[in-house]
PDB file of C-alpha atoms in Angstrom:
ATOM      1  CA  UNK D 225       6.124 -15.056  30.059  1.00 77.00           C
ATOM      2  CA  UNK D 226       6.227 -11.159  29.267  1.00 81.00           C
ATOM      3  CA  UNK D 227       3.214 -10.531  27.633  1.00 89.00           C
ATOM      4  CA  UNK D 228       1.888  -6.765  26.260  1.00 93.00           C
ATOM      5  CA  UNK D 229      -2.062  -6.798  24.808  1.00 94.00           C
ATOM      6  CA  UNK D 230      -3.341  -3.988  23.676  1.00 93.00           C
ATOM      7  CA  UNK D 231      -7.434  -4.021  23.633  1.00 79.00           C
ATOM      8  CA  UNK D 232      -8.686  -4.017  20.283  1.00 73.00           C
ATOM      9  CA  UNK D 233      -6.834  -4.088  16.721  1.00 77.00           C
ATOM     10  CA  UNK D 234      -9.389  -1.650  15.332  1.00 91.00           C
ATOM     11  CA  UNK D 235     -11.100   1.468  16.638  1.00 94.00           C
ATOM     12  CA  UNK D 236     -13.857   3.381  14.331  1.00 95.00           C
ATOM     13  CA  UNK D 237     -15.190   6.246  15.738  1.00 95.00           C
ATOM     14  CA  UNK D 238     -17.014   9.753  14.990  1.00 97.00           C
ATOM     15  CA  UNK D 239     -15.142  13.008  14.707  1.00 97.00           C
ATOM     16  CA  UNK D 240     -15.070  14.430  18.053  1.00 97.00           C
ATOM     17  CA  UNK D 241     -15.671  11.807  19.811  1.00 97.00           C
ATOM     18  CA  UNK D 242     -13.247  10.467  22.564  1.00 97.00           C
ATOM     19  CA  UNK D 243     -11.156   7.035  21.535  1.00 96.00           C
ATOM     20  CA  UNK D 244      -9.855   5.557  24.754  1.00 96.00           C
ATOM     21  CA  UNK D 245      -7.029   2.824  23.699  1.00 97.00           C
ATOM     22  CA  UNK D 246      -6.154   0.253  26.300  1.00 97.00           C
ATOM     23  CA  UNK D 247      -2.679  -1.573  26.895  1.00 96.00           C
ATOM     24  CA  UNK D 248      -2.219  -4.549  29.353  1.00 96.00           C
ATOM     25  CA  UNK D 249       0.615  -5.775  30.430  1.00 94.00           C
ATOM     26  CA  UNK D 250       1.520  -9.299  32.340  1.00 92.00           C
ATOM     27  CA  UNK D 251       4.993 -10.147  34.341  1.00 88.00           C
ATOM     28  CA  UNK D 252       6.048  -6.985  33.949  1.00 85.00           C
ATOM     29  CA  UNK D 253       7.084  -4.284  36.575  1.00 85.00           C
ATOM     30  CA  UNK D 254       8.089  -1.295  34.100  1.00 89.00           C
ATOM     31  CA  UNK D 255       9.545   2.427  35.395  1.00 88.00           C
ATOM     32  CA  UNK D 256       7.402   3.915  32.504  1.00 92.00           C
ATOM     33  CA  UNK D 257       5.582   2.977  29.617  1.00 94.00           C
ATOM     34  CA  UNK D 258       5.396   5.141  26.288  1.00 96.00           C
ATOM     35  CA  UNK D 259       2.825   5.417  23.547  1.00 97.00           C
ATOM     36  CA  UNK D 260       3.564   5.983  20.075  1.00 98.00           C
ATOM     37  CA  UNK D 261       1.838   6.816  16.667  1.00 98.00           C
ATOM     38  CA  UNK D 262       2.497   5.107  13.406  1.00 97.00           C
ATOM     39  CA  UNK D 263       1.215   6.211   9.884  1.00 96.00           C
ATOM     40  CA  UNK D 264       1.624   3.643   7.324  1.00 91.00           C
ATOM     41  CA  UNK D 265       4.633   2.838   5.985  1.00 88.00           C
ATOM     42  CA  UNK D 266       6.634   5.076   8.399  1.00 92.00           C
ATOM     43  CA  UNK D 267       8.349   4.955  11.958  1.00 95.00           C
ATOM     44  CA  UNK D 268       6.822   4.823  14.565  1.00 97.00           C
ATOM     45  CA  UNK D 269       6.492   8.544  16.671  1.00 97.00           C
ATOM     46  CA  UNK D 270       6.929   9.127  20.194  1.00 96.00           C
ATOM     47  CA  UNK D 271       4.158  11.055  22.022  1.00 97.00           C
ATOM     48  CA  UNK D 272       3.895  10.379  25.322  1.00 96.00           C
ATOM     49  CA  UNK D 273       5.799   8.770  28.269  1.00 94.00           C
ATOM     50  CA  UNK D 274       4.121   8.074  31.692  1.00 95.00           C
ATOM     51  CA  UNK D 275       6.094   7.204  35.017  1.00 93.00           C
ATOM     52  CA  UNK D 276       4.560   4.697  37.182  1.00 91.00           C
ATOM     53  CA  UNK D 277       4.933   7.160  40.142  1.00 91.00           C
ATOM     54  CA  UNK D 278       2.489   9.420  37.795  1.00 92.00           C
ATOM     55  CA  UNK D 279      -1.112   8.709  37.533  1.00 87.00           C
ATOM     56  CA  UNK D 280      -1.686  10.635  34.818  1.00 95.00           C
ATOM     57  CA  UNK D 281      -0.195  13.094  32.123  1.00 96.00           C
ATOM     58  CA  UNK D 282      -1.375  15.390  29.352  1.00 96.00           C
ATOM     59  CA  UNK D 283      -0.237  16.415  25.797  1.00 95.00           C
ATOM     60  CA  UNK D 284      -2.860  18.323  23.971  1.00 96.00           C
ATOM     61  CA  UNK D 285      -5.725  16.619  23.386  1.00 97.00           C
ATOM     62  CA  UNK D 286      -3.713  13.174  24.083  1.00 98.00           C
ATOM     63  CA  UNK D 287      -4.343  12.102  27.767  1.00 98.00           C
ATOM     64  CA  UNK D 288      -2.164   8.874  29.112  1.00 98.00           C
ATOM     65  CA  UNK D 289      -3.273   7.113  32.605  1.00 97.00           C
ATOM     66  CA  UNK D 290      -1.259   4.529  33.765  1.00 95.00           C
ATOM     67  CA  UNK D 291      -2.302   2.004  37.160  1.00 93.00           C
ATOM     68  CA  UNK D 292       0.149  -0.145  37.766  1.00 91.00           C
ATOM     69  CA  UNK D 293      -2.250  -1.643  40.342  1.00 93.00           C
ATOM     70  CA  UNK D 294      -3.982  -2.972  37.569  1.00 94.00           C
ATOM     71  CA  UNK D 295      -1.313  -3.401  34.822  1.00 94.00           C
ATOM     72  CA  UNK D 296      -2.739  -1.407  32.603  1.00 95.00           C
ATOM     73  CA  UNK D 297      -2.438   1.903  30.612  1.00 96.00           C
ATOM     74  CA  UNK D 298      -5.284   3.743  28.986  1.00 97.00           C
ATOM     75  CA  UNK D 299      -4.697   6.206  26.098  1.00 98.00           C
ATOM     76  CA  UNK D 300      -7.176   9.422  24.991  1.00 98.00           C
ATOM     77  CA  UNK D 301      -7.578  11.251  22.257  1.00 98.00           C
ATOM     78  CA  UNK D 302     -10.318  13.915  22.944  1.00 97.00           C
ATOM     79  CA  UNK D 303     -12.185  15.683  19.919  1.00 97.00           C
ATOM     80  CA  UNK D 304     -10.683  13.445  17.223  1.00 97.00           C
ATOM     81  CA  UNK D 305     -10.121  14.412  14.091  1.00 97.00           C
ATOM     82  CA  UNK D 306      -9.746  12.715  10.657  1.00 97.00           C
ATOM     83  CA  UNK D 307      -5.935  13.426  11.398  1.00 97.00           C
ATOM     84  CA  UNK D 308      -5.821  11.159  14.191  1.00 98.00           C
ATOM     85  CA  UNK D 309      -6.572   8.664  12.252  1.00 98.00           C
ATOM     86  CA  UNK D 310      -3.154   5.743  12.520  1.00 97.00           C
ATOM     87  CA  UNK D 311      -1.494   3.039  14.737  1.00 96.00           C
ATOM     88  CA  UNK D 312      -1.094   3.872  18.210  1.00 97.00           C
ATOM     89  CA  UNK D 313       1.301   1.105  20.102  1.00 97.00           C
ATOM     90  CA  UNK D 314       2.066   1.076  23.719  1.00 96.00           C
ATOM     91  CA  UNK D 315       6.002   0.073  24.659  1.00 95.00           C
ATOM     92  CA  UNK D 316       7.170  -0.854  28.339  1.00 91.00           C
ATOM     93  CA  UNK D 317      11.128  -1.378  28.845  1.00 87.00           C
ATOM     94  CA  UNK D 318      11.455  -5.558  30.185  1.00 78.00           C
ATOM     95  CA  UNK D 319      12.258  -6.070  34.117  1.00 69.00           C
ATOM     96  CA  UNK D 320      15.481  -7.279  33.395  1.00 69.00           C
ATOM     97  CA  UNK D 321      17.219  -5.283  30.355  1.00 69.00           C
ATOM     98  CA  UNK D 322      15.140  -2.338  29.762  1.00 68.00           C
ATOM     99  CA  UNK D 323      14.874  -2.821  26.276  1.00 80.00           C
ATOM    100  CA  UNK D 324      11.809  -1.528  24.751  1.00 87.00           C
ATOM    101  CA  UNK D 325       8.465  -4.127  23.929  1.00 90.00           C
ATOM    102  CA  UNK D 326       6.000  -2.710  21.631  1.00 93.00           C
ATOM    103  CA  UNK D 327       1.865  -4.256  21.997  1.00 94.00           C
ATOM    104  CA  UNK D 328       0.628  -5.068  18.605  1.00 93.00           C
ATOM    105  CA  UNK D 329      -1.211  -1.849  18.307  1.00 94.00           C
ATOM    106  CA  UNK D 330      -4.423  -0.634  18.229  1.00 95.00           C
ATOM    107  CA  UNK D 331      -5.717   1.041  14.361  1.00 95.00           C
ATOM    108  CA  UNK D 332      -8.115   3.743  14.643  1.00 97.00           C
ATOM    109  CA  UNK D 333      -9.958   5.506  12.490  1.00 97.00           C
ATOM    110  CA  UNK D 334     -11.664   8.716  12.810  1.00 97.00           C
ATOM    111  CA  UNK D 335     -14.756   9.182  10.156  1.00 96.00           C
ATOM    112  CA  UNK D 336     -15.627  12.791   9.502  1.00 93.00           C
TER     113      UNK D 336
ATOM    114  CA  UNK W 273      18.093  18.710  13.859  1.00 72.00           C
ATOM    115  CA  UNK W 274      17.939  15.918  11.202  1.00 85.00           C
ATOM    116  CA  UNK W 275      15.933  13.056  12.197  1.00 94.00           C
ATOM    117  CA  UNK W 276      16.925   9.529  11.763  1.00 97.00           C
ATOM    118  CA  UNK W 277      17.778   8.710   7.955  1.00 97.00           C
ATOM    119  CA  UNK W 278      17.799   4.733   6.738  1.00 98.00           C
ATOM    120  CA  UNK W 279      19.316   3.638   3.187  1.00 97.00           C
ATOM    121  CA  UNK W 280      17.979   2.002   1.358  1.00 97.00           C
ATOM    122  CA  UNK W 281      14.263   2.926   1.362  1.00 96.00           C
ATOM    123  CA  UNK W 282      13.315  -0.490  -0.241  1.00 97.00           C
ATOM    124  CA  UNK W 283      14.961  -3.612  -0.822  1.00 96.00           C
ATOM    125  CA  UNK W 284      14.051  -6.119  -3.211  1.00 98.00           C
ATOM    126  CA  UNK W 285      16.643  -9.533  -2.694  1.00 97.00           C
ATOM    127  CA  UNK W 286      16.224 -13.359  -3.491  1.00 97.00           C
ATOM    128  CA  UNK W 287      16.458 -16.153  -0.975  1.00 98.00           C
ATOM    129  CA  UNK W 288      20.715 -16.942  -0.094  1.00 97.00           C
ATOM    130  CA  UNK W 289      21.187 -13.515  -0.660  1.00 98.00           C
ATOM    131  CA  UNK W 290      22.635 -11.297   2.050  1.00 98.00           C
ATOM    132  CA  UNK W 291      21.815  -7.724   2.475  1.00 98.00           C
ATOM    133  CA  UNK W 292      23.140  -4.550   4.695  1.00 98.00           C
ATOM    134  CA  UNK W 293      20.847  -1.641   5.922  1.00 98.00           C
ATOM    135  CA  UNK W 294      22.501   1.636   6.999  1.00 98.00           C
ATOM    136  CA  UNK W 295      21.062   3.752   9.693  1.00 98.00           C
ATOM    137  CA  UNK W 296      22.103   7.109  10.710  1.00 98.00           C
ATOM    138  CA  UNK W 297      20.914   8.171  14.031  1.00 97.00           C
ATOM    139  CA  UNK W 298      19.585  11.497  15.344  1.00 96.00           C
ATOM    140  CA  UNK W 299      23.264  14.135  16.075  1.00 95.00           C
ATOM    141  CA  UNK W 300      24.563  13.712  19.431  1.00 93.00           C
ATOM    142  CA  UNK W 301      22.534  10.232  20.232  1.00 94.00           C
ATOM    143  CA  UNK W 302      24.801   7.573  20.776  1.00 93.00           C
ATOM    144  CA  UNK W 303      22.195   4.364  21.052  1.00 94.00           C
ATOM    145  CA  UNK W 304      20.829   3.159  17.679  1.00 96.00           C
ATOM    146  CA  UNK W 305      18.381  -0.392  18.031  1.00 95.00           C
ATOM    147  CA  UNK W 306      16.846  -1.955  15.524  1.00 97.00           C
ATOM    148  CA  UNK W 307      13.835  -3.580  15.024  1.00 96.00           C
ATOM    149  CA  UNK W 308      11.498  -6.023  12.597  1.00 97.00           C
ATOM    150  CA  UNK W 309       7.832  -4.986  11.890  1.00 96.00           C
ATOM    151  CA  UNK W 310       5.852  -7.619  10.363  1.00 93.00           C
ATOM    152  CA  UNK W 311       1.649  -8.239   9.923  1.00 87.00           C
ATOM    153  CA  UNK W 312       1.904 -11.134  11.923  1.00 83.00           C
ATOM    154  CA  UNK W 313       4.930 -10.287  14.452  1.00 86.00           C
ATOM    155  CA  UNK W 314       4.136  -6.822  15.164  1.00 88.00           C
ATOM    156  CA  UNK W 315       7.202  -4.760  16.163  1.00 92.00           C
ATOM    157  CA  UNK W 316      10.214  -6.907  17.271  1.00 93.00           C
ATOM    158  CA  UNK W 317      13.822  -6.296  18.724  1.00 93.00           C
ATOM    159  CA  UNK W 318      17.091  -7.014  16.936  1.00 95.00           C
ATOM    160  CA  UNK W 319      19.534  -5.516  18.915  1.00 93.00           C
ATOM    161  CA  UNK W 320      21.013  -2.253  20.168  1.00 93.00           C
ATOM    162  CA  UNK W 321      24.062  -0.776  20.264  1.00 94.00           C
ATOM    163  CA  UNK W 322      25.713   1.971  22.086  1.00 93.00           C
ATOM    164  CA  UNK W 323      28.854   3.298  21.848  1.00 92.00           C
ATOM    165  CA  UNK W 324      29.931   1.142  19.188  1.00 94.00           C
ATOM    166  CA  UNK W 325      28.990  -1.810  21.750  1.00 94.00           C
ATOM    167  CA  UNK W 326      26.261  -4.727  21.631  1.00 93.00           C
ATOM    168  CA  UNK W 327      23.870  -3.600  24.910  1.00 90.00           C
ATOM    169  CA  UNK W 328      20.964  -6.038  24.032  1.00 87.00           C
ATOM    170  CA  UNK W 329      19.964  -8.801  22.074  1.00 90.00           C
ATOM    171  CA  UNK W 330      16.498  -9.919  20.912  1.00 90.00           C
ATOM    172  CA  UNK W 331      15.255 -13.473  19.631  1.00 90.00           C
ATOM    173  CA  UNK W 332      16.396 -13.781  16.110  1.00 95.00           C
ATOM    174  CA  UNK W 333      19.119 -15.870  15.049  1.00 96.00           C
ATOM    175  CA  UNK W 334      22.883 -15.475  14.210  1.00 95.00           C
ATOM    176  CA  UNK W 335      22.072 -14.608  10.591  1.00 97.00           C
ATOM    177  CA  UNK W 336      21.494 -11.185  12.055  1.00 98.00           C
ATOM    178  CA  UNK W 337      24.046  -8.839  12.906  1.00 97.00           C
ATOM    179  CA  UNK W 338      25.267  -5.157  13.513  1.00 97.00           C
ATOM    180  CA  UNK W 339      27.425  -3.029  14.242  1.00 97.00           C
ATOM    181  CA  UNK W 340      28.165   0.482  15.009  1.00 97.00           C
ATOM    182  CA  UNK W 341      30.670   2.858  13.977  1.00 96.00           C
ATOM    183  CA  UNK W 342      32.633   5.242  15.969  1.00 95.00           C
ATOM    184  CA  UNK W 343      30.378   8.428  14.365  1.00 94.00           C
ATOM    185  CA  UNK W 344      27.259   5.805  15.667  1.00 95.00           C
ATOM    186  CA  UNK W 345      26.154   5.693  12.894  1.00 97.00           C
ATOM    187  CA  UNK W 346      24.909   1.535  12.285  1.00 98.00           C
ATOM    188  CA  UNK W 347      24.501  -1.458   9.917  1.00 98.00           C
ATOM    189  CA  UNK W 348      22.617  -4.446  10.071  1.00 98.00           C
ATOM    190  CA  UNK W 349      23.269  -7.707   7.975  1.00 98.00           C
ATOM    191  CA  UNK W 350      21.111 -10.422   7.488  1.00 98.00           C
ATOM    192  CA  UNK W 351      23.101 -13.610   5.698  1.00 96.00           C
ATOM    193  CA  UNK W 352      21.236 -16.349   3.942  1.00 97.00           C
ATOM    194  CA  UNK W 353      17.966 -14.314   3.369  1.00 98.00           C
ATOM    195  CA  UNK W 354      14.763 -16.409   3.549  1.00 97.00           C
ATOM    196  CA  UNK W 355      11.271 -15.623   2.739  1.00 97.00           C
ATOM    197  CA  UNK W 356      10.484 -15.014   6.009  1.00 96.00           C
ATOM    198  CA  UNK W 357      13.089 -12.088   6.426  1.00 97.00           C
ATOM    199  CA  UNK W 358      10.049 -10.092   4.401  1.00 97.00           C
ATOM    200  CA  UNK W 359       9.556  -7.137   6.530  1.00 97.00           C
ATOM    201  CA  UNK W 360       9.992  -3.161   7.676  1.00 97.00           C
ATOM    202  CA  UNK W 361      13.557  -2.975   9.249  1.00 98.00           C
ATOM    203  CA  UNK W 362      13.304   0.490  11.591  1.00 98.00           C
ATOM    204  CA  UNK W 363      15.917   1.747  12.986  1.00 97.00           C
ATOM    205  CA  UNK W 364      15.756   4.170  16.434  1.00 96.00           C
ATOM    206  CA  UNK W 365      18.326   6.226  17.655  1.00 96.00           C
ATOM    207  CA  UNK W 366      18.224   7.446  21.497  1.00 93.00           C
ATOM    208  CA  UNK W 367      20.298   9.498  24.370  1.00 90.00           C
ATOM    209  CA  UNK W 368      20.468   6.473  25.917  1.00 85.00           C
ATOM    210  CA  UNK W 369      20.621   2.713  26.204  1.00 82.00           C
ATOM    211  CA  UNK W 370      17.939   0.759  27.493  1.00 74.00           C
ATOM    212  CA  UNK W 371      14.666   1.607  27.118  1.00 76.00           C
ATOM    213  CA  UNK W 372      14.716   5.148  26.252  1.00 84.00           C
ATOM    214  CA  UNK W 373      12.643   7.103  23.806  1.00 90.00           C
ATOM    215  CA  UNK W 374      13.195   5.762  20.785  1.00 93.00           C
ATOM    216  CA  UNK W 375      13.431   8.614  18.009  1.00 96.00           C
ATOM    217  CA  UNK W 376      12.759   5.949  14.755  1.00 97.00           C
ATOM    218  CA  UNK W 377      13.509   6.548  11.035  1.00 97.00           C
ATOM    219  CA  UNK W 378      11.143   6.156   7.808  1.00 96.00           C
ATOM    220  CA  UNK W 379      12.879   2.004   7.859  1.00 97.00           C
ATOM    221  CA  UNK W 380      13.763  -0.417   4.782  1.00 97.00           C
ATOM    222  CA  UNK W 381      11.162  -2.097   3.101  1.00 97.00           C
ATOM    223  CA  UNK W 382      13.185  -5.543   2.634  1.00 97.00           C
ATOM    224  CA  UNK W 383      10.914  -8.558  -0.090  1.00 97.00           C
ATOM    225  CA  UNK W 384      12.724 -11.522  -0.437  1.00 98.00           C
ATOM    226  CA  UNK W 385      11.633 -13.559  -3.209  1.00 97.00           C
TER     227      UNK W 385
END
């Protein structure tokens, strides 16, 4: 069966620091994949979307690599701040209908 | 442009109920899915629809529905409420069907008691 995982449910780490956020995916062979950011109690947010003929791709201090080699997506935020702090879910269209799959997430938290 | 708006904001119903959620997408997109965020569940897939047509279908059952109208704007139903309906309901409008970026609103915080 389809099956997304993203790496941890929690992240803690130091302002300024790097969080790297990792999404795996099983019996899937998506176009793209897309990361998003959720704050509590709100929609999710589009950030970034990757095509898998793209190895990598920037957005400020966001950087999104995606291997399809390996089935697997890795997420950056460089020189976090506090305001980084939320949700970040990966989401990869199915094989068959394209509709969107979300992972579970990934929480992080950014201590000043 | 005005982002995705969802009425109501919060729901309070009790089990047998039935309840409706209204979702008006983004101007100009014509593909609105929805979609039920729980603890447990994570972020799951009602359905989509696009141009006033069912595209996709997730893995809930028939006490779920939708529709959309010819301004695409959306509603969803859920008949015979049970505890377990409990959840965020987001809605997500998009250019297109299948798969694209999903643009979602603030969703409808549903309790069923």
């Amino acid at each position: 069966s389809q099956k997304i995982e993203q790496n941890s449910e929690a992240l803690n780490i130091q302002e300024g620091k790097t969080a790297t956020l990792t999404c795996n995916y099983t019996n899937y062979s998506p176009a793209y994949l897309q990361w998003y950011r959720q704050d509590p109690g709100r929609g999710p947010v589009f950030l970034l979307l990757i095509r898998e003929n793209e190895k990598e791709k920037r957005k400020e201090r966001l950087k999104v690599t995606f291997d399809t080699t390996l089935k697997q997506s890795l997420f950056h935020i460089t020189a976090s701040q506090p305001a980084d702090s939320a949700t970040y879910l990966c989401a990869l269209p199915a094989s068959n209908d394209y509709k969107l799959s979300f992972g579970a997430g990934t929480t992080v938290t950014v201590r000043a | 442009k005005a982002g995705v708006t969802q009425t109501p904001r919060y729901l309070i119903k009790t089990r047998g109920q039935q309840v409706t959620l209204s979702c008006s997408p983004i101007s100009g997109h014509r593909s609105v899915s929805w979609y039920q965020q729980t603890p447990g569940q994570g972020l799951q897939f009602l359905f989509e629809y696009f141009s006033e047509t069912q595209r996709n279908k997730g893995n809930f059952p028939g006490r779920f529905s939708g529709r959309q109208f010819s301004n695409s704007r959306s509603e969803m139903n859920v008949s015979t409420l049970e505890l377990g309906d409990s959840a965020l309901y987001l809605c997500a409008s998009s250019l297109r069907t299948g798969g694209d970026t999903q643009y979602f609103g603030p969703g409808t915080r549903l309790t069923v008691l």
